[in-house]
Coordinates of C-alpha atoms in Angstrom, one line a residue:
Chain A
M2 CA -0.2 0.1 0.2
S3 CA 1.3 3.5 -0.9
G4 CA 0.3 6.8 0.7
K5 CA -3.4 7.9 0.2
R6 CA -4.7 11.3 -0.6
L7 CA -7.2 12.4 2.4
A8 CA -10.0 14.7 2.6
V9 CA -10.6 15.4 6.4
V10 CA -14.1 16.7 7.0
G11 CA -14.3 18.1 10.7
A12 CA -11.7 20.2 12.5
G13 CA -12.3 19.2 15.9
A14 CA -9.7 17.3 18.1
V15 CA -9.7 14.3 15.9
G16 CA -10.2 15.9 12.5
G17 CA -7.3 18.3 13.5
S18 CA -4.9 15.4 14.5
V19 CA -5.4 13.6 11.7
V20 CA -4.2 16.2 9.4
E21 CA -1.4 16.8 11.5
L22 CA -0.3 13.2 11.8
A23 CA -1.0 12.0 8.2
R24 CA 2.3 12.8 6.9
E25 CA 3.9 10.7 9.5
Y26 CA 2.0 7.8 8.0
G27 CA 3.0 8.5 4.5
H28 CA -0.4 10.2 3.3
T29 CA -1.1 13.5 1.9
V30 CA -4.1 15.7 3.0
T31 CA -5.8 17.4 -0.2
A32 CA -8.5 18.8 1.5
F33 CA -9.6 19.7 5.1
A34 CA -12.8 21.3 6.2
D35 CA -14.6 22.7 9.3
S36 CA -18.2 23.7 9.5
A37 CA -17.6 27.1 7.8
S38 CA -14.8 26.7 5.6
A39 CA -12.0 24.7 3.6
A40 CA -8.8 24.2 2.4
V41 CA -8.0 22.5 -0.8
D42 CA -5.1 21.7 -2.8
A43 CA -4.6 18.8 -5.0
D44 CA -0.9 18.6 -4.0
G45 CA -1.3 18.7 -0.4
I46 CA -2.4 21.3 1.9
D47 CA 0.0 23.3 3.9
V48 CA -0.7 21.5 7.2
D49 CA 0.9 24.0 9.5
S50 CA -0.4 27.1 8.2
V51 CA -3.9 25.6 7.8
L52 CA -3.7 24.5 11.5
A53 CA -2.5 27.8 12.5
R54 CA -5.2 29.7 10.8
K55 CA -7.8 27.4 12.5
G56 CA -6.3 28.5 15.7
S57 CA -6.1 32.2 15.1
E58 CA -9.2 32.8 13.1
G59 CA -11.3 29.8 13.8
R60 CA -11.4 28.6 10.1
V61 CA -9.3 26.3 8.1
G62 CA -9.5 28.2 4.9
S63 CA -11.4 30.5 2.6
A64 CA -13.1 28.0 0.4
D65 CA -16.5 26.6 0.6
P66 CA -16.7 23.5 3.1
E67 CA -18.5 21.8 0.2
A68 CA -15.4 22.1 -2.0
A69 CA -13.6 19.6 0.4
L70 CA -16.1 17.1 -0.7
D71 CA -15.8 17.7 -4.3
A72 CA -11.8 17.6 -3.9
D73 CA -9.4 15.0 -5.5
Y74 CA -9.1 12.2 -2.9
D75 CA -8.7 8.6 -2.2
V76 CA -10.1 8.5 1.3
L77 CA -12.7 10.7 3.1
V78 CA -12.3 10.9 6.9
E79 CA -15.5 12.0 8.2
A80 CA -14.7 13.4 11.7
T81 CA -17.7 15.7 12.1
P82 CA -19.4 15.6 15.4
T83 CA -21.9 12.9 16.1
T84 CA -25.6 13.3 15.3
L85 CA -28.3 11.1 16.2
G86 CA -31.4 10.0 14.1
D87 CA -30.5 10.8 10.5
A88 CA -26.8 11.1 11.3
E89 CA -26.6 14.1 9.0
P90 CA -24.6 15.8 7.4
G91 CA -22.1 12.9 8.0
F92 CA -24.2 10.3 6.2
S93 CA -24.5 12.6 3.2
H94 CA -20.8 13.0 3.1
V95 CA -20.4 9.1 3.4
R96 CA -22.8 8.7 0.6
G97 CA -21.1 11.2 -1.9
A98 CA -17.6 9.6 -1.2
L99 CA -19.0 6.0 -1.9
E100 CA -20.9 7.0 -5.0
R101 CA -17.6 8.3 -6.2
D102 CA -16.2 5.0 -5.4
R103 CA -13.8 6.4 -2.8
H104 CA -13.2 4.8 0.6
V105 CA -14.4 6.2 3.8
V106 CA -13.1 6.2 7.4
L107 CA -15.2 7.5 10.0
A108 CA -14.6 8.7 13.4
N109 CA -18.1 10.0 13.5
K110 CA -20.3 7.5 15.4
G111 CA -23.6 8.6 13.8
P112 CA -23.8 6.7 10.5
V113 CA -22.5 3.4 11.9
A114 CA -24.7 3.5 15.0
E115 CA -27.9 4.8 13.6
R116 CA -27.9 4.0 9.9
Y117 CA -25.8 0.9 9.6
A118 CA -27.9 -1.0 7.2
D119 CA -28.2 2.1 4.7
L120 CA -24.3 2.6 5.1
M121 CA -23.8 -1.2 4.3
A122 CA -26.3 -1.0 1.1
L123 CA -24.3 2.1 -0.1
E124 CA -21.0 0.3 0.5
R125 CA -22.2 -2.9 -1.6
E126 CA -22.7 -0.7 -4.4
S127 CA -19.4 1.2 -4.4
A128 CA -16.0 0.1 -4.9
G129 CA -14.9 1.8 -1.9
E130 CA -14.7 0.4 1.3
V131 CA -16.1 1.9 4.8
R132 CA -13.9 1.4 8.0
F133 CA -14.7 2.9 11.3
E134 CA -12.3 1.5 13.9
A135 CA -12.1 5.2 15.7
T136 CA -15.8 5.2 16.5
V137 CA -15.4 2.2 19.3
G138 CA -12.9 2.8 22.2
G139 CA -10.8 5.4 20.7
A140 CA -7.4 4.2 20.4
I141 CA -8.2 0.7 21.2
P142 CA -8.1 -1.7 18.3
V143 CA -11.4 -3.0 19.1
L144 CA -13.1 -3.5 15.7
S145 CA -9.8 -4.8 13.8
T146 CA -9.5 -7.3 16.6
V147 CA -13.2 -8.6 16.2
E148 CA -12.2 -8.6 12.1
D149 CA -9.2 -10.6 12.8
L150 CA -11.2 -13.1 15.0
R151 CA -14.2 -13.1 12.7
P152 CA -17.4 -11.5 14.2
G153 CA -18.9 -15.2 14.2
H154 CA -16.2 -16.2 16.9
V155 CA -17.0 -13.5 19.3
T156 CA -19.8 -14.6 21.9
A157 CA -20.0 -11.7 24.0
A158 CA -18.4 -8.2 24.4
R159 CA -18.5 -5.8 27.2
G160 CA -16.5 -3.0 28.6
V161 CA -16.2 0.4 29.8
L162 CA -16.3 2.5 27.0
N163 CA -16.8 6.3 28.2
G164 CA -13.7 7.9 29.9
T165 CA -15.6 10.6 31.4
A166 CA -18.2 8.6 33.3
N167 CA -15.2 6.3 34.2
F168 CA -13.3 8.9 35.6
I169 CA -16.4 10.4 37.9
L170 CA -17.2 6.8 39.2
S171 CA -13.6 6.1 40.0
R172 CA -12.8 9.4 41.7
M173 CA -16.0 9.0 43.7
A174 CA -14.8 5.6 44.8
A175 CA -11.2 6.7 45.5
E176 CA -12.1 9.9 47.3
G177 CA -15.5 9.4 48.8
L178 CA -16.8 12.5 47.2
G179 CA -20.4 13.1 45.7
Y180 CA -21.2 13.0 42.1
E181 CA -21.8 16.7 41.4
H182 CA -18.4 17.4 43.3
V183 CA -16.6 14.9 40.9
L184 CA -18.4 16.3 38.0
A185 CA -17.4 19.8 38.6
E186 CA -13.9 18.7 38.9
A187 CA -14.0 16.8 35.8
Q188 CA -15.3 19.8 34.0
D189 CA -12.7 22.0 35.3
L190 CA -10.1 19.1 33.9
G191 CA -11.6 19.2 30.9
V192 CA -12.4 15.5 31.2
A193 CA -16.0 16.5 31.2
E194 CA -17.7 18.8 28.8
A195 CA -19.9 21.9 29.8
D196 CA -22.8 19.7 28.9
P197 CA -21.8 16.4 30.3
A198 CA -25.3 14.6 29.4
F199 CA -24.0 12.6 26.4
D200 CA -21.2 10.9 28.7
V201 CA -23.1 10.7 32.1
E202 CA -26.2 9.6 30.7
G203 CA -24.6 6.7 29.0
T204 CA -25.4 7.8 25.3
D205 CA -21.8 7.9 24.2
A206 CA -21.2 4.3 25.6
A207 CA -24.5 2.9 24.3
L208 CA -23.6 4.2 20.6
K209 CA -20.3 2.4 20.8
C210 CA -22.0 -0.7 22.0
V211 CA -24.5 -0.5 19.3
I212 CA -21.8 -0.2 16.8
L213 CA -20.0 -3.2 18.0
A214 CA -23.3 -5.1 18.0
N215 CA -24.0 -4.3 14.5
V216 CA -20.6 -5.5 13.5
L217 CA -21.3 -8.6 15.6
A218 CA -24.6 -9.3 14.1
E219 CA -22.8 -9.4 10.6
G220 CA -25.9 -7.9 9.1
A221 CA -28.4 -10.4 10.5
R222 CA -29.9 -7.7 12.6
E223 CA -29.6 -4.1 12.7
Y224 CA -29.2 -1.9 15.8
T225 CA -29.6 1.6 16.5
L226 CA -29.6 3.4 19.5
A227 CA -33.3 2.9 20.2
D228 CA -32.3 -0.9 20.5
A229 CA -30.3 0.0 23.5
D230 CA -31.3 -0.2 27.2
V231 CA -29.3 2.7 28.7
E232 CA -29.0 4.0 32.2
G233 CA -26.2 6.5 32.9
I234 CA -24.3 7.3 36.3
Q235 CA -26.3 10.5 37.5
N236 CA -28.0 8.1 40.1
V237 CA -25.2 6.4 41.6
P238 CA -24.6 8.3 45.1
G239 CA -21.1 8.0 46.9
S240 CA -23.0 5.9 49.5
A241 CA -23.6 3.2 46.7
L242 CA -19.8 3.0 45.9
E243 CA -19.0 2.8 49.8
L244 CA -21.2 -0.3 50.1
A245 CA -19.8 -1.8 47.0
A246 CA -16.2 -1.1 48.5
E247 CA -17.0 -3.0 51.8
D248 CA -17.9 -6.1 49.7
G249 CA -14.3 -5.8 47.7
Q250 CA -16.6 -4.4 44.6
T251 CA -16.9 -1.2 42.7
I252 CA -19.2 0.4 40.2
R253 CA -18.6 0.7 36.5
L254 CA -20.7 2.1 33.6
I255 CA -20.6 -1.3 31.7
G256 CA -21.8 -1.5 28.1
E257 CA -22.7 -5.2 27.0
C258 CA -23.5 -6.7 23.8
T259 CA -24.9 -10.2 23.7
P260 CA -26.6 -11.9 20.8
D261 CA -29.9 -10.2 21.3
T262 CA -29.3 -7.3 23.4
V263 CA -27.2 -4.0 24.0
R264 CA -27.2 -2.6 27.4
V265 CA -25.4 0.1 29.3
S266 CA -26.0 0.5 33.0
P267 CA -23.8 1.0 36.1
R268 CA -23.0 -2.2 37.5
L269 CA -21.1 -4.0 40.3
V270 CA -17.6 -5.5 39.5
P271 CA -15.1 -6.8 41.7
Q272 CA -12.3 -4.1 42.5
N273 CA -9.6 -6.3 41.0
A274 CA -11.6 -7.4 38.0
A275 CA -9.9 -6.4 34.5
L276 CA -13.1 -4.3 33.7
A277 CA -12.5 -2.1 36.7
V278 CA -10.2 0.3 34.8
T279 CA -9.6 3.7 36.7
G280 CA -9.5 7.4 35.5
T281 CA -10.4 8.0 31.7
R282 CA -9.1 4.5 30.7
N283 CA -11.5 2.3 28.6
I284 CA -11.5 -1.6 28.4
V285 CA -13.1 -4.0 26.1
Q286 CA -13.5 -7.7 27.1
L287 CA -14.3 -10.3 24.2
E288 CA -15.8 -13.6 24.8
T289 CA -14.5 -15.8 21.9
E290 CA -15.1 -19.2 20.7
H291 CA -11.5 -20.5 20.3
A292 CA -9.3 -17.6 21.8
G293 CA -10.8 -17.5 25.2
Q294 CA -11.1 -14.2 26.8
L295 CA -9.5 -11.2 25.5
N296 CA -8.9 -7.8 27.4
I297 CA -7.9 -4.7 25.4
S298 CA -7.6 -1.4 27.1
G299 CA -6.2 2.0 26.6
R300 CA -7.1 5.6 26.0
G301 CA -10.6 5.7 24.7
A302 CA -10.7 9.3 23.5
G303 CA -8.3 12.3 22.7
G304 CA -7.1 13.8 19.6
P305 CA -4.1 11.9 18.7
E306 CA -5.2 8.8 20.4
T307 CA -8.3 8.6 18.1
A308 CA -6.6 9.9 15.0
S309 CA -4.1 6.9 15.4
A310 CA -7.2 4.8 14.8
V311 CA -8.2 6.4 12.0
L312 CA -4.8 6.3 10.4
A313 CA -4.8 2.6 11.2
D314 CA -7.9 2.1 9.3
V315 CA -6.4 4.3 6.4
G316 CA -3.5 1.9 6.3
R317 CA -5.8 -1.2 6.3
L318 CA -7.3 0.3 3.0
D319 CA -6.3 -1.3 -0.4
Chain B
M1 CA -3.6 -22.0 66.6
T2 CA -2.4 -25.1 68.2
G3 CA -1.4 -28.4 67.0
A4 CA -4.9 -30.3 67.4
E5 CA -6.7 -27.5 65.7
A6 CA -4.4 -27.1 62.7
E7 CA -5.0 -30.9 62.3
T8 CA -8.9 -30.4 62.1
A9 CA -8.9 -27.2 60.3
P10 CA -9.5 -28.1 56.7
E11 CA -6.8 -26.0 54.4
T12 CA -7.6 -23.0 52.5
D13 CA -6.2 -22.3 49.1
G14 CA -7.5 -18.9 48.8
G15 CA -8.6 -19.6 45.2
E16 CA -12.3 -20.7 45.9
Q17 CA -15.0 -18.3 47.1
P18 CA -17.5 -19.4 50.0
K19 CA -20.9 -20.6 48.8
P20 CA -23.9 -20.4 50.7
H21 CA -25.6 -24.0 51.7
T22 CA -28.7 -24.4 53.7
I23 CA -29.1 -27.3 56.2
R24 CA -32.5 -28.4 57.5
L25 CA -32.2 -30.0 61.0
E26 CA -34.8 -31.4 63.5
L27 CA -33.8 -31.0 67.1
A28 CA -35.4 -32.2 70.4
D29 CA -37.1 -29.5 72.4
E30 CA -34.4 -29.5 75.0
P31 CA -32.0 -26.9 76.5
G32 CA -28.8 -26.7 74.7
Q33 CA -29.8 -28.5 71.4
L34 CA -29.7 -25.7 69.2
L35 CA -26.0 -24.7 70.6
D36 CA -24.8 -28.2 70.2
A37 CA -25.9 -28.6 66.6
L38 CA -24.3 -25.2 65.4
R39 CA -21.0 -25.9 67.3
P40 CA -19.8 -28.3 64.5
I41 CA -20.5 -25.8 61.9
A42 CA -18.4 -23.1 63.2
E43 CA -15.6 -25.6 64.1
N44 CA -15.3 -26.8 60.7
G45 CA -15.0 -23.5 58.8
G46 CA -18.7 -22.6 58.1
N47 CA -19.8 -19.0 58.7
L48 CA -23.3 -18.8 59.9
L49 CA -25.7 -16.6 57.8
S50 CA -28.9 -17.1 59.4
I51 CA -30.7 -19.6 61.6
F52 CA -34.6 -19.9 61.6
H53 CA -35.7 -21.8 64.5
E54 CA -39.3 -23.0 64.1
R55 CA -40.4 -23.2 67.7
G56 CA -44.2 -23.2 67.0
N57 CA -43.7 -26.1 64.5
L58 CA -43.2 -29.6 65.0
T59 CA -42.1 -32.5 62.7
P60 CA -43.9 -35.7 62.3
R61 CA -41.6 -37.0 64.7
G62 CA -42.3 -34.3 67.3
R63 CA -39.3 -32.4 66.8
I64 CA -38.6 -28.7 66.4
P65 CA -37.4 -27.9 62.7
V66 CA -34.4 -25.7 62.2
E67 CA -33.2 -24.1 59.0
V68 CA -29.6 -23.0 58.9
D69 CA -28.0 -20.7 56.1
L70 CA -24.3 -21.0 56.3
E71 CA -21.5 -20.0 53.7
C72 CA -18.2 -22.2 53.3
L73 CA -15.8 -23.3 51.1
P74 CA -17.4 -25.9 48.6
E75 CA -14.8 -28.6 50.1
R76 CA -15.6 -28.0 53.7
F77 CA -19.2 -28.6 53.3
E78 CA -19.0 -32.3 53.5
A79 CA -16.7 -32.1 56.8
I80 CA -19.6 -29.9 58.3
V81 CA -22.5 -32.5 57.7
D82 CA -20.2 -35.4 58.6
A83 CA -19.4 -33.6 61.9
L84 CA -23.1 -32.7 62.6
R85 CA -24.1 -36.4 61.9
S86 CA -21.2 -37.8 64.3
E87 CA -23.1 -35.4 66.9
E88 CA -26.0 -37.3 66.3
V89 CA -28.0 -34.2 65.0
N90 CA -30.7 -35.3 62.5
I91 CA -30.1 -33.7 59.2
I92 CA -33.3 -33.6 57.1
Q93 CA -31.8 -32.0 54.2
A94 CA -28.4 -30.6 53.4
G95 CA -27.1 -29.5 50.0
A96 CA -25.7 -26.7 47.9
E97 CA -28.7 -27.4 45.8
H98 CA -30.9 -25.3 48.0
Y99 CA -29.3 -22.0 47.8
G100 CA -26.5 -22.5 45.5
E101 CA -25.7 -19.0 44.2
T102 CA -25.0 -15.7 45.7
L103 CA -26.5 -12.4 44.2
T104 CA -25.3 -9.0 45.5
V105 CA -27.2 -6.0 44.3
I106 CA -27.4 -2.2 45.6
L107 CA -30.6 -0.4 45.7
V108 CA -30.3 3.3 45.4
G109 CA -33.2 5.9 46.4
H110 CA -35.5 6.9 48.9
L111 CA -35.2 3.5 50.7
V112 CA -36.7 4.6 54.0
D113 CA -39.6 6.7 52.8
S114 CA -40.4 3.7 50.4
D115 CA -40.6 1.2 53.4
L116 CA -37.4 -0.7 53.3
S117 CA -38.7 -3.8 55.3
D118 CA -41.4 -4.0 53.0
T119 CA -39.2 -4.0 50.1
L120 CA -37.0 -6.5 51.5
R121 CA -39.9 -8.8 52.5
R122 CA -41.3 -8.7 49.0
I123 CA -37.9 -9.6 47.3
E124 CA -37.6 -12.5 49.5
Q125 CA -41.0 -13.8 49.4
C126 CA -41.4 -13.3 45.6
S127 CA -38.0 -14.3 44.5
S128 CA -37.8 -17.6 46.8
A129 CA -34.3 -16.2 47.5
S130 CA -33.0 -15.8 51.0
L131 CA -31.5 -12.4 52.2
T132 CA -28.3 -13.1 54.0
N133 CA -27.1 -9.6 54.4
V134 CA -28.4 -6.0 54.3
S135 CA -26.2 -3.0 54.8
L136 CA -27.5 0.3 54.6
S137 CA -26.0 3.8 54.0
A138 CA -27.9 7.2 54.4
P139 CA -25.2 9.5 54.9
E140 CA -27.3 12.2 53.9
G141 CA -30.0 11.7 56.4
R142 CA -33.7 10.4 55.9
D143 CA -34.7 13.0 53.3
D144 CA -32.1 12.2 50.8
V145 CA -31.2 9.3 48.6
S146 CA -29.7 6.3 50.5
S147 CA -28.4 3.3 49.5
A148 CA -28.5 -0.4 50.6
S149 CA -26.4 -3.3 49.5
L150 CA -28.4 -6.7 49.5
R151 CA -26.8 -10.1 49.5
L152 CA -29.2 -12.9 48.6
A153 CA -28.7 -16.6 48.4
T154 CA -30.6 -17.9 45.6
H155 CA -31.4 -21.5 44.0
T156 CA -29.0 -22.5 41.7
G157 CA -30.0 -21.2 38.2
R158 CA -32.5 -19.0 39.6
T159 CA -30.4 -15.7 39.9
E160 CA -32.0 -14.4 36.8
D161 CA -35.6 -14.9 38.3
A162 CA -34.6 -13.0 41.6
L163 CA -33.0 -10.2 39.7
A164 CA -36.3 -9.9 37.8
V165 CA -38.3 -9.6 40.9
I166 CA -35.7 -7.2 42.3
R167 CA -36.2 -5.0 38.9
E168 CA -39.9 -5.0 39.4
V169 CA -40.2 -4.2 43.1
A170 CA -37.7 -1.4 42.6
A171 CA -39.4 0.0 39.4
E172 CA -42.6 0.2 41.6
K173 CA -40.9 2.1 44.1
D174 CA -38.9 4.3 42.1
L175 CA -35.8 2.8 43.2
H176 CA -32.6 2.1 41.1
V177 CA -30.9 -1.0 41.1
V178 CA -27.2 -1.4 40.8
E179 CA -26.9 -5.2 39.3
P180 CA -23.8 -7.2 39.2
L181 CA -22.1 -8.1 36.1
T182 CA -21.9 -11.6 35.4
E183 CA -19.4 -12.4 32.9
A184 CA -20.7 -15.4 30.9
G185 CA -18.1 -18.3 30.6
Q186 CA -16.6 -17.6 34.0

């Protein structure tokens, strides 16, 4: 495989890091768009000046954002914010690329969590391929591991898939502090967003489980967020963590995919269990038919971390 | 520990988890009978969880039925039963089959206002599980949310049924249930 020409749509932490790191992986960024503008150059954009401009002016270039979608590229990297329901505008970006027989690498969870069947139908009609390692577990190679094992050999998957919720629960347990106190601390540290609902209510973890469930189902059934049974951590008081600790247990927000269900809820796990990761760390545990139990853990979020998963996907394309 | 005790005390290996067991006994209605029946359990490494002494009831042989729930390592259970028999305690039923699994859940919410003892009674009645331990933590006082850790001994293979009852009672009383994660294949 040789270097690819990348069009990166979405200039948040992940999109920006993909642009910054692409050269290191031997690729050229020919287009880069945020929600208001685009920088396009068939010979490769000037990464340093584009990122500097994004930092100072808040926009990546002077072209219309649509120009990035029409640019010359081999792979579209879709890194716009995750949207639910129709998963737009991300879904249309993906459709446009596949209709041009280009490859797509997603960091945006919306299209794979909410419209998996539509996406697979588009992929079947296209010479392009869709990959989405970065949508589950950030830097952790979850989907490529499942791909290597083959989905049919994975009997169950579970894990801690939201670093914000895990940070809050593990800080509450370690310091004996209340939920509101630790949430405020997490916001100060930049671990939690000003509006933490997506993380603490379990939606983000549920989207990742839904994506994993779609991969494991191999098209036999389509899952969306509506199929997931989701409970967040807002109702877990410090007293519950104290009682759990008396029994050698702790509480973690666990996402589970079995053949028929997708569930995210706070659960009791032994303090010394592999799943009881601390801080913002994520972990995925796979039960397999031939390989026993596999545990893969690491950083589940972050710009360069998630970008490394995006670039790993680019490297796996033909 | 003296040499004699070291000989009779079974070895532990740290690898196995204690499991709950239920033993049904019948005792003559005479002073000291219950104590005599319980001593062999403690001496053989059993941890007594509850004793149900049905004084108002008599077995067909005119004795008093007693149900003892205990926890011990699986390999110690037989030693306990043997010790009871050698003390000539009449055992009606003994086995891990009765309550073979432990289930721990945490309930969160207005536990006191929603009548905790009623909650516990209904969980025990409907789920044919036996509550072996309850810890309550209400640090904010009566008006705020509190948590209770419930440990139940359930019949083998019936843990899911017990959980369903807990979910139902909790939903009715607007309580949250923190369930244990059961890892399939472990």
